[in-house]
GROMACS .gro file of C-alpha atoms in nm:
model
  387
    1MET     CA    1   0.489  -0.569   0.530
    2ASP     CA    2   0.172  -0.444   0.379
    3THR     CA    3   0.197  -0.091   0.249
    4GLY     CA    4  -0.167  -0.088   0.187
    5SER     CA    5  -0.163  -0.150  -0.175
    6PRO     CA    6  -0.476  -0.338  -0.253
    7SER     CA    7  -0.437  -0.460  -0.602
    8GLY     CA    8  -0.382  -0.817  -0.697
    9ALA     CA    9  -0.379  -1.014  -1.013
   10GLY     CA   10  -0.722  -1.152  -1.057
   11SER     CA   11  -0.818  -1.072  -0.704
   12PRO     CA   12  -0.891  -0.796  -0.471
   13SER     CA   13  -0.252  -0.593  -0.301
   14GLY     CA   14   0.008  -0.179  -0.126
   15ALA     CA   15   0.167  -0.088   0.104
   16VAL     CA   16   0.191  -0.439  -0.179
   17GLY     CA   17   0.390  -0.646   0.050
   18ARG     CA   18   0.446  -0.892   0.315
   19SER     CA   19   0.094  -0.957   0.421
   20GLY     CA   20  -0.017  -1.081   0.084
   21THR     CA   21  -0.321  -1.029  -0.130
   22GLY     CA   22  -0.680  -1.125  -0.130
   23THR     CA   23  -0.602  -1.457  -0.293
   24ASP     CA   24  -0.513  -1.605   0.043
   25THR     CA   25  -0.767  -1.847   0.182
   26PRO     CA   26  -0.948  -1.678   0.469
   27ARG     CA   27  -0.881  -1.815   0.816
   28ARG     CA   28  -1.131  -1.733   1.086
   29ALA     CA   29  -1.006  -1.583   1.407
   30GLY     CA   30  -1.300  -1.720   1.597
   31GLY     CA   31  -1.474  -1.417   1.740
   32ALA     CA   32  -1.590  -1.065   1.682
   33GLY     CA   33  -1.294  -0.843   1.614
   34ALA     CA   34  -1.058  -1.121   1.713
   35ARG     CA   35  -0.694  -1.087   1.622
   36ALA     CA   36  -0.679  -1.306   1.316
   37ASP     CA   37  -0.370  -1.524   1.339
   38GLY     CA   38  -0.278  -1.323   1.649
   39VAL     CA   39  -0.011  -1.395   1.901
   40SER     CA   40  -0.226  -1.614   2.119
   41ALA     CA   41  -0.388  -1.792   1.825
   42THR     CA   42  -0.067  -1.890   1.653
   43ARG     CA   43   0.185  -1.982   1.916
   44THR     CA   44   0.136  -2.350   1.845
   45SER     CA   45   0.148  -2.311   1.468
   46GLY     CA   46   0.493  -2.158   1.461
   47ALA     CA   47   0.373  -1.859   1.262
   48GLY     CA   48   0.497  -1.627   1.531
   49THR     CA   49   0.841  -1.782   1.538
   50ASP     CA   50   1.143  -1.663   1.348
   51ALA     CA   51   1.194  -1.995   1.179
   52ALA     CA   52   1.531  -1.902   1.046
   53SER     CA   53   1.676  -1.833   1.386
   54GLY     CA   54   1.445  -2.023   1.614
   55THR     CA   55   1.371  -1.715   1.822
   56ARG     CA   56   1.078  -1.478   1.864
   57SER     CA   57   1.266  -1.153   1.880
   58GLY     CA   58   1.574  -0.978   1.759
   59ALA     CA   59   1.524  -0.806   1.430
   60GLY     CA   60   1.807  -0.887   1.201
   61THR     CA   61   1.905  -1.203   1.386
   62ALA     CA   62   1.796  -1.441   1.114
   63PRO     CA   63   2.069  -1.491   0.855
   64SER     CA   64   1.939  -1.445   0.504
   65ALA     CA   65   2.125  -1.746   0.375
   66GLY     CA   66   1.944  -1.967   0.616
   67VAL     CA   67   1.609  -1.862   0.477
   68SER     CA   68   1.679  -1.934   0.116
   69SER     CA   69   1.812  -2.280   0.199
   70GLY     CA   70   1.490  -2.385   0.372
   71PRO     CA   71   1.223  -2.620   0.238
   72ALA     CA   72   1.069  -2.350   0.022
   73ALA     CA   73   1.391  -2.270  -0.164
   74GLY     CA   74   1.404  -2.344  -0.534
   75PRO     CA   75   1.638  -2.279  -0.827
   76PRO     CA   76   1.747  -1.923  -0.902
   77ALA     CA   77   1.574  -1.740  -1.185
   78THR     CA   78   1.752  -1.794  -1.516
   79GLY     CA   79   1.711  -1.642  -1.858
   80ALA     CA   80   1.593  -1.293  -1.937
   81ARG     CA   81   1.224  -1.376  -1.896
   82GLY     CA   82   1.276  -1.566  -1.571
   83ARG     CA   83   1.475  -1.281  -1.416
   84LEU     CA   84   1.223  -1.024  -1.536
   85VAL     CA   85   0.938  -1.217  -1.375
   86ALA     CA   86   1.137  -1.257  -1.052
   87TYR     CA   87   1.214  -0.886  -1.029
   88ALA     CA   88   0.854  -0.796  -1.111
   89ARG     CA   89   0.743  -1.019  -0.824
   90LEU     CA   90   1.003  -0.862  -0.598
   91ALA     CA   91   0.860  -0.520  -0.684
   92LYS     CA   92   0.509  -0.662  -0.623
   93PHE     CA   93   0.421  -0.508  -0.957
   94GLU     CA   94   0.100  -0.705  -0.998
   95PHE     CA   95  -0.003  -0.614  -0.642
   96VAL     CA   96   0.056  -0.238  -0.647
   97LEU     CA   97  -0.124  -0.140  -0.965
   98ASP     CA   98  -0.393   0.033  -0.762
   99TYR     CA   99  -0.136   0.286  -0.644
  100TYR     CA  100  -0.114   0.414  -0.999
  101LEU     CA  101  -0.483   0.495  -0.999
  102SER     CA  102  -0.367   0.811  -0.825
  103MET     CA  103  -0.283   0.944  -1.171
  104VAL     CA  104  -0.636   0.881  -1.295
  105VAL     CA  105  -0.782   1.056  -0.991
  106LEU     CA  106  -0.571   1.369  -1.024
  107TRP     CA  107  -0.588   1.383  -1.404
  108THR     CA  108  -0.969   1.379  -1.401
  109ALA     CA  109  -0.961   1.644  -1.127
  110LEU     CA  110  -0.790   1.884  -1.368
  111ALA     CA  111  -0.994   2.128  -1.571
  112GLY     CA  112  -1.054   2.011  -1.924
  113SER     CA  113  -0.833   2.280  -2.074
  114VAL     CA  114  -0.539   2.167  -1.859
  115ARG     CA  115  -0.572   1.789  -1.893
  116PHE     CA  116  -0.435   1.764  -2.246
  117ALA     CA  117  -0.178   2.043  -2.232
  118PRO     CA  118   0.164   1.910  -2.342
  119ASP     CA  119   0.342   2.023  -2.026
  120THR     CA  120   0.072   1.858  -1.814
  121LEU     CA  121   0.108   1.525  -1.990
  122THR     CA  122   0.488   1.542  -1.978
  123THR     CA  123   0.491   1.624  -1.607
  124LEU     CA  124   0.246   1.348  -1.517
  125LEU     CA  125   0.428   1.088  -1.728
  126LEU     CA  126   0.762   1.170  -1.565
  127PHE     CA  127   0.605   1.164  -1.219
  128LEU     CA  128   0.442   0.827  -1.292
  129LEU     CA  129   0.774   0.679  -1.405
  130GLY     CA  130   0.934   0.805  -1.084
  131GLU     CA  131   0.646   0.662  -0.883
  132VAL     CA  132   0.714   0.318  -1.031
  133GLY     CA  133   1.075   0.340  -0.914
  134VAL     CA  134   0.995   0.462  -0.564
  135ILE     CA  135   0.728   0.199  -0.503
  136SER     CA  136   0.952  -0.076  -0.642
  137ALA     CA  137   1.228   0.031  -0.403
  138VAL     CA  138   0.990   0.017  -0.106
  139MET     CA  139   0.876  -0.334  -0.201
  140ALA     CA  140   1.220  -0.474  -0.273
  141LEU     CA  141   1.390  -0.342   0.039
  142ASP     CA  142   1.097  -0.451   0.252
  143ASP     CA  143   1.140  -0.806   0.124
  144VAL     CA  144   1.512  -0.794   0.198
  145ASN     CA  145   1.437  -0.688   0.553
  146GLY     CA  146   1.169  -0.956   0.579
  147ILE     CA  147   1.425  -1.221   0.494
  148ARG     CA  148   1.687  -1.083   0.730
  149ASP     CA  149   1.462  -1.058   1.033
  150GLY     CA  150   1.269  -1.375   0.960
  151SER     CA  151   0.924  -1.217   0.944
  152ASP     CA  152   0.856  -1.324   0.585
  153ARG     CA  153   0.935  -1.681   0.673
  154ALA     CA  154   0.714  -1.656   0.982
  155ASN     CA  155   0.423  -1.511   0.786
  156TYR     CA  156   0.455  -1.734   0.479
  157LEU     CA  157   0.580  -2.067   0.614
  158GLY     CA  158   0.439  -2.274   0.895
  159THR     CA  159   0.622  -2.541   1.092
  160GLY     CA  160   0.814  -2.781   0.872
  161GLY     CA  161   0.821  -2.527   0.588
  162THR     CA  162   0.454  -2.574   0.496
  163PRO     CA  163   0.344  -2.278   0.280
  164LEU     CA  164   0.080  -2.062   0.444
  165ARG     CA  165   0.046  -1.834   0.141
  166PRO     CA  166   0.152  -1.850  -0.225
  167LEU     CA  167   0.530  -1.831  -0.217
  168GLU     CA  168   0.575  -1.713  -0.577
  169ARG     CA  169   0.518  -1.357  -0.460
  170LYS     CA  170   0.832  -1.385  -0.245
  171PRO     CA  171   1.128  -1.454  -0.479
  172LEU     CA  172   1.375  -1.432  -0.191
  173LEU     CA  173   1.191  -1.705  -0.003
  174THR     CA  174   1.176  -1.928  -0.309
  175GLY     CA  175   1.541  -1.869  -0.396
  176ALA     CA  176   1.463  -1.712  -0.734
  177LEU     CA  177   1.668  -1.406  -0.632
  178THR     CA  178   1.945  -1.351  -0.381
  179VAL     CA  179   1.949  -1.087  -0.110
  180ASP     CA  180   2.230  -0.905  -0.291
  181GLN     CA  181   2.032  -0.896  -0.614
  182ALA     CA  182   1.723  -0.766  -0.435
  183THR     CA  183   1.918  -0.500  -0.246
  184ARG     CA  184   2.084  -0.377  -0.562
  185PHE     CA  185   1.748  -0.367  -0.740
  186GLY     CA  186   1.600  -0.168  -0.451
  187TYR     CA  187   1.870   0.098  -0.461
  188LEU     CA  188   1.861   0.125  -0.841
  189SER     CA  189   1.482   0.161  -0.829
  190LEU     CA  190   1.515   0.437  -0.572
  191LEU     CA  191   1.768   0.615  -0.795
  192TRP     CA  192   1.529   0.573  -1.089
  193GLY     CA  193   1.251   0.730  -0.886
  194ALA     CA  194   1.465   1.022  -0.774
  195VAL     CA  195   1.578   1.095  -1.130
  196PHE     CA  196   1.230   1.094  -1.279
  197TRP     CA  197   1.072   1.289  -0.994
  198THR     CA  198   1.344   1.551  -1.038
  199ALA     CA  199   1.275   1.557  -1.411
  200ALA     CA  200   0.903   1.596  -1.341
  201ALA     CA  201   0.971   1.895  -1.118
  202LEU     CA  202   1.195   2.056  -1.381
  203ALA     CA  203   0.939   2.000  -1.658
  204ALA     CA  204   0.641   2.112  -1.449
  205PRO     CA  205   0.462   2.433  -1.542
  206GLU     CA  206   0.439   2.516  -1.171
  207ARG     CA  207   0.670   2.435  -0.878
  208PRO     CA  208   0.502   2.532  -0.551
  209LEU     CA  209   0.727   2.475  -0.253
  210TRP     CA  210   0.476   2.254  -0.072
  211ALA     CA  211   0.458   2.012  -0.368
  212LEU     CA  212   0.837   1.984  -0.383
  213VAL     CA  213   0.861   1.931  -0.007
  214VAL     CA  214   0.600   1.655   0.015
  215THR     CA  215   0.749   1.480  -0.287
  216GLY     CA  216   1.090   1.490  -0.122
  217LEU     CA  217   0.943   1.354   0.202
  218VAL     CA  218   0.796   1.052   0.026
  219LEU     CA  219   1.120   0.993  -0.162
  220PHE     CA  220   1.315   1.006   0.165
  221ALA     CA  221   1.075   0.829   0.399
  222GLY     CA  222   0.887   0.582   0.181
  223PHE     CA  223   1.165   0.325   0.135
  224GLN     CA  224   1.251   0.350   0.505
  225TYR     CA  225   0.926   0.178   0.599
  226SER     CA  226   1.133  -0.135   0.670
  227TRP     CA  227   1.479  -0.017   0.569
  228GLY     CA  228   1.722   0.236   0.707
  229LEU     CA  229   1.530   0.414   0.980
  230LYS     CA  230   1.272   0.130   0.981
  231LEU     CA  231   0.989   0.370   1.045
  232SER     CA  232   0.729   0.095   1.070
  233TYR     CA  233   0.926  -0.040   1.367
  234ARG     CA  234   0.891   0.301   1.533
  235GLY     CA  235   0.513   0.324   1.513
  236LEU     CA  236   0.496   0.525   1.190
  237GLY     CA  237   0.390   0.247   0.954
  238GLU     CA  238   0.025   0.346   0.938
  239VAL     CA  239   0.121   0.710   0.880
  240LEU     CA  240   0.332   0.613   0.580
  241ILE     CA  241   0.073   0.376   0.438
  242MET     CA  242  -0.185   0.654   0.433
  243GLY     CA  243   0.042   0.952   0.375
  244CYS     CA  244   0.239   0.829   0.074
  245PRO     CA  245  -0.070   0.751  -0.140
  246LEU     CA  246  -0.215   1.087  -0.040
  247VAL     CA  247   0.098   1.266  -0.159
  248ILE     CA  248   0.111   1.093  -0.497
  249VAL     CA  249  -0.226   1.252  -0.568
  250VAL     CA  250  -0.163   1.606  -0.443
  251ALA     CA  251   0.203   1.652  -0.544
  252PRO     CA  252   0.167   1.605  -0.921
  253TYR     CA  253  -0.156   1.807  -0.913
  254GLY     CA  254   0.037   2.089  -0.750
  255LEU     CA  255   0.318   2.064  -1.005
  256VAL     CA  256   0.065   2.106  -1.284
  257THR     CA  257  -0.162   2.375  -1.137
  258GLY     CA  258   0.039   2.541  -0.860
  259HIS     CA  259  -0.244   2.517  -0.607
  260LEU     CA  260  -0.449   2.263  -0.412
  261PRO     CA  261  -0.828   2.307  -0.398
  262ALA     CA  262  -1.023   2.153  -0.113
  263THR     CA  263  -1.194   1.907  -0.348
  264VAL     CA  264  -0.864   1.755  -0.458
  265LEU     CA  265  -0.735   1.743  -0.102
  266VAL     CA  266  -1.049   1.555   0.006
  267GLN     CA  267  -1.003   1.307  -0.279
  268ALA     CA  268  -0.638   1.258  -0.189
  269VAL     CA  269  -0.718   1.198   0.179
  270LEU     CA  270  -0.980   0.944   0.079
  271PHE     CA  271  -0.730   0.774  -0.153
  272GLY     CA  272  -0.485   0.735   0.135
  273LEU     CA  273  -0.755   0.640   0.384
  274TRP     CA  274  -0.881   0.365   0.158
  275GLN     CA  275  -0.528   0.226   0.139
  276ILE     CA  276  -0.494   0.202   0.516
  277LEU     CA  277  -0.839   0.039   0.529
  278VAL     CA  278  -0.685  -0.248   0.335
  279SER     CA  279  -0.357  -0.257   0.523
  280CYS     CA  280  -0.496  -0.249   0.877
  281TYR     CA  281  -0.671  -0.580   0.815
  282SER     CA  282  -0.346  -0.727   0.682
  283ASN     CA  283  -0.172  -0.607   0.995
  284THR     CA  284  -0.435  -0.788   1.199
  285LYS     CA  285  -0.356  -1.106   1.007
  286ASP     CA  286   0.018  -1.061   1.067
  287ILE     CA  287   0.021  -0.981   1.439
  288SER     CA  288   0.241  -1.272   1.539
  289GLY     CA  289   0.500  -1.231   1.265
  290ASP     CA  290   0.521  -0.854   1.312
  291ALA     CA  291   0.541  -0.882   1.690
  292ALA     CA  292   0.817  -1.140   1.667
  293VAL     CA  293   1.048  -0.899   1.483
  294GLY     CA  294   0.948  -0.579   1.662
  295ARG     CA  295   0.734  -0.416   1.394
  296SER     CA  296   0.518  -0.159   1.575
  297THR     CA  297   0.162  -0.159   1.440
  298VAL     CA  298  -0.164  -0.074   1.608
  299ALA     CA  299  -0.268  -0.437   1.569
  300VAL     CA  300   0.043  -0.555   1.754
  301HIS     CA  301   0.009  -0.316   2.049
  302ALA     CA  302  -0.367  -0.289   2.090
  303SER     CA  303  -0.602  -0.542   2.240
  304ALA     CA  304  -0.842  -0.716   2.004
  305ARG     CA  305  -1.109  -0.465   2.105
  306GLY     CA  306  -0.869  -0.171   2.072
  307ASN     CA  307  -0.770  -0.281   1.723
  308LEU     CA  308  -1.136  -0.316   1.627
  309LEU     CA  309  -1.207   0.034   1.759
  310PHE     CA  310  -0.912   0.172   1.560
  311ILE     CA  311  -1.039   0.016   1.238
  312GLY     CA  312  -1.390   0.135   1.321
  313ALA     CA  313  -1.264   0.491   1.368
  314LEU     CA  314  -1.091   0.483   1.029
  315SER     CA  315  -1.406   0.347   0.866
  316ALA     CA  316  -1.616   0.618   1.031
  317ALA     CA  317  -1.369   0.884   0.915
  318ASP     CA  318  -1.414   0.761   0.559
  319LEU     CA  319  -1.791   0.799   0.577
  320LEU     CA  320  -1.783   1.130   0.764
  321LEU     CA  321  -1.533   1.290   0.527
  322THR     CA  322  -1.729   1.178   0.222
  323VAL     CA  323  -2.058   1.317   0.350
  324GLY     CA  324  -1.901   1.615   0.527
  325ALA     CA  325  -1.716   1.733   0.217
  326SER     CA  326  -2.048   1.768   0.036
  327ALA     CA  327  -2.215   1.928   0.336
  328VAL     CA  328  -1.958   2.203   0.395
  329GLY     CA  329  -1.881   2.280   0.032
  330TRP     CA  330  -1.538   2.118  -0.001
  331ALA     CA  331  -1.685   1.917  -0.286
  332PRO     CA  332  -1.997   1.947  -0.501
  333TRP     CA  333  -2.312   1.886  -0.295
  334TRP     CA  334  -2.378   1.564  -0.489
  335PHE     CA  335  -2.025   1.426  -0.441
  336PHE     CA  336  -2.133   1.186  -0.166
  337ALA     CA  337  -2.389   1.030  -0.402
  338ALA     CA  338  -2.111   0.914  -0.636
  339LEU     CA  339  -1.952   0.737  -0.339
  340LEU     CA  340  -2.264   0.571  -0.199
  341PRO     CA  341  -2.157   0.229  -0.335
  342GLU     CA  342  -1.816   0.267  -0.166
  343MET     CA  343  -1.977   0.366   0.162
  344ALA     CA  344  -2.208   0.063   0.151
  345LEU     CA  345  -1.913  -0.166   0.086
  346ARG     CA  346  -1.717  -0.004   0.370
  347LEU     CA  347  -1.997  -0.067   0.616
  348ARG     CA  348  -2.019  -0.427   0.501
  349GLN     CA  349  -1.643  -0.471   0.537
  350PHE     CA  350  -1.633  -0.350   0.895
  351THR     CA  351  -1.954  -0.504   1.025
  352SER     CA  352  -1.865  -0.843   0.882
  353PHE     CA  353  -1.518  -0.830   1.035
  354SER     CA  354  -1.657  -0.728   1.372
  355ARG     CA  355  -1.873  -1.042   1.367
  356ASN     CA  356  -1.638  -1.307   1.233
  357GLY     CA  357  -1.286  -1.162   1.272
  358ASP     CA  358  -1.191  -1.282   0.923
  359ALA     CA  359  -0.911  -1.039   0.840
  360LEU     CA  360  -0.833  -1.167   0.492
  361LEU     CA  361  -1.196  -1.158   0.385
  362ALA     CA  362  -1.220  -0.802   0.517
  363ARG     CA  363  -0.902  -0.718   0.330
  364ARG     CA  364  -1.044  -0.840   0.001
  365ARG     CA  365  -1.360  -0.643   0.063
  366GLY     CA  366  -1.144  -0.339   0.130
  367VAL     CA  367  -0.988  -0.381  -0.212
  368VAL     CA  368  -1.328  -0.387  -0.375
  369ALA     CA  369  -1.432  -0.080  -0.176
  370PHE     CA  370  -1.111   0.099  -0.279
  371ARG     CA  371  -1.162   0.036  -0.648
  372THR     CA  372  -1.531   0.123  -0.628
  373GLY     CA  373  -1.444   0.447  -0.451
  374VAL     CA  374  -1.186   0.543  -0.711
  375ALA     CA  375  -1.442   0.480  -0.985
  376GLY     CA  376  -1.686   0.704  -0.797
  377ILE     CA  377  -1.432   0.985  -0.765
  378VAL     CA  378  -1.340   0.965  -1.133
  379LEU     CA  379  -1.707   0.973  -1.230
  380ALA     CA  380  -1.767   1.273  -1.004
  381ASN     CA  381  -1.469   1.459  -1.154
  382LEU     CA  382  -1.579   1.391  -1.512
  383ILE     CA  383  -1.934   1.507  -1.436
  384HIS     CA  384  -1.813   1.816  -1.251
  385PHE     CA  385  -1.590   1.940  -1.532
  386ALA     CA  386  -1.839   1.846  -1.803
  387SER     CA  387  -2.113   2.059  -1.644
   0.00000   0.00000   0.00000
């Protein structure tokens, strides 16, 4: 899974998940818009095979025990520090830090008189703590599902157990944690998130119904990306990857102010759009592994050209919304100028990918564009409220 989270330790992350971070060595797909590591390109490498079960289909057919006993398995994590590191890797904590930039975006979007109010700070702190729990649950339960259906092994190990990506980020593959430990951690993280999001709502100076509803939707649907209803297997993965980051900007803003101005909505949509413009390249990289277990992504179902057009449409939407928001008055007229660096990076990301099909390189460039865009939004907010 890749929930679109772009962050990575020392490198350009969420959804954050199965498809890895920008530290992976790029592998060319050999053509403009080609499906990097796609079904046809990887049949001989074994990347599209459920190595635990020896089959290409049947989600849930690969026994979890069989995965941890493979060539990549190592000793379980021991000691307090070892277990803490293993659980942090399970939660993809170092890969999802960019999700928490949502708090910076919405906090700078608040009027100066509201930013430092005690009830504002209390509400945002409680919401952030809940956000950590919810995101950790999504990551942990996605890894459990990835072990059970064999997709993590397919995407991270080649034939003969040769690592295709750094395995440390997958403690279930390395044997540092067991499936039971990861499942328990996922449920406890979800409970943590529910408790703190409830506390945030109770402490909030405002409680508009729409903010409570969208928060509840993310709490209910987010962890079911790969678990429970397995929404990403039903064609809703891209919706979640964009929608959840969008909500974690608008919901706490609503709890603090009670309303949602067009400027903040535009910033939230961009925040979510920039996440999917990382994840869609990861999905292109993971076509074979996702197809083998029945995960329904645009990259899996579309042709190489169709997938390229989809990514191009998302990239165009980014540019059009940025410029359009300034043109129609949804944002200050100069808002687009603060995002000119992000727009230039976005064009570079897409045009380069359309020429060389290098999905991982495009993914890393998406991370840089994401962070540059967030910096531009924060700068625009600080200027706007200082004037």
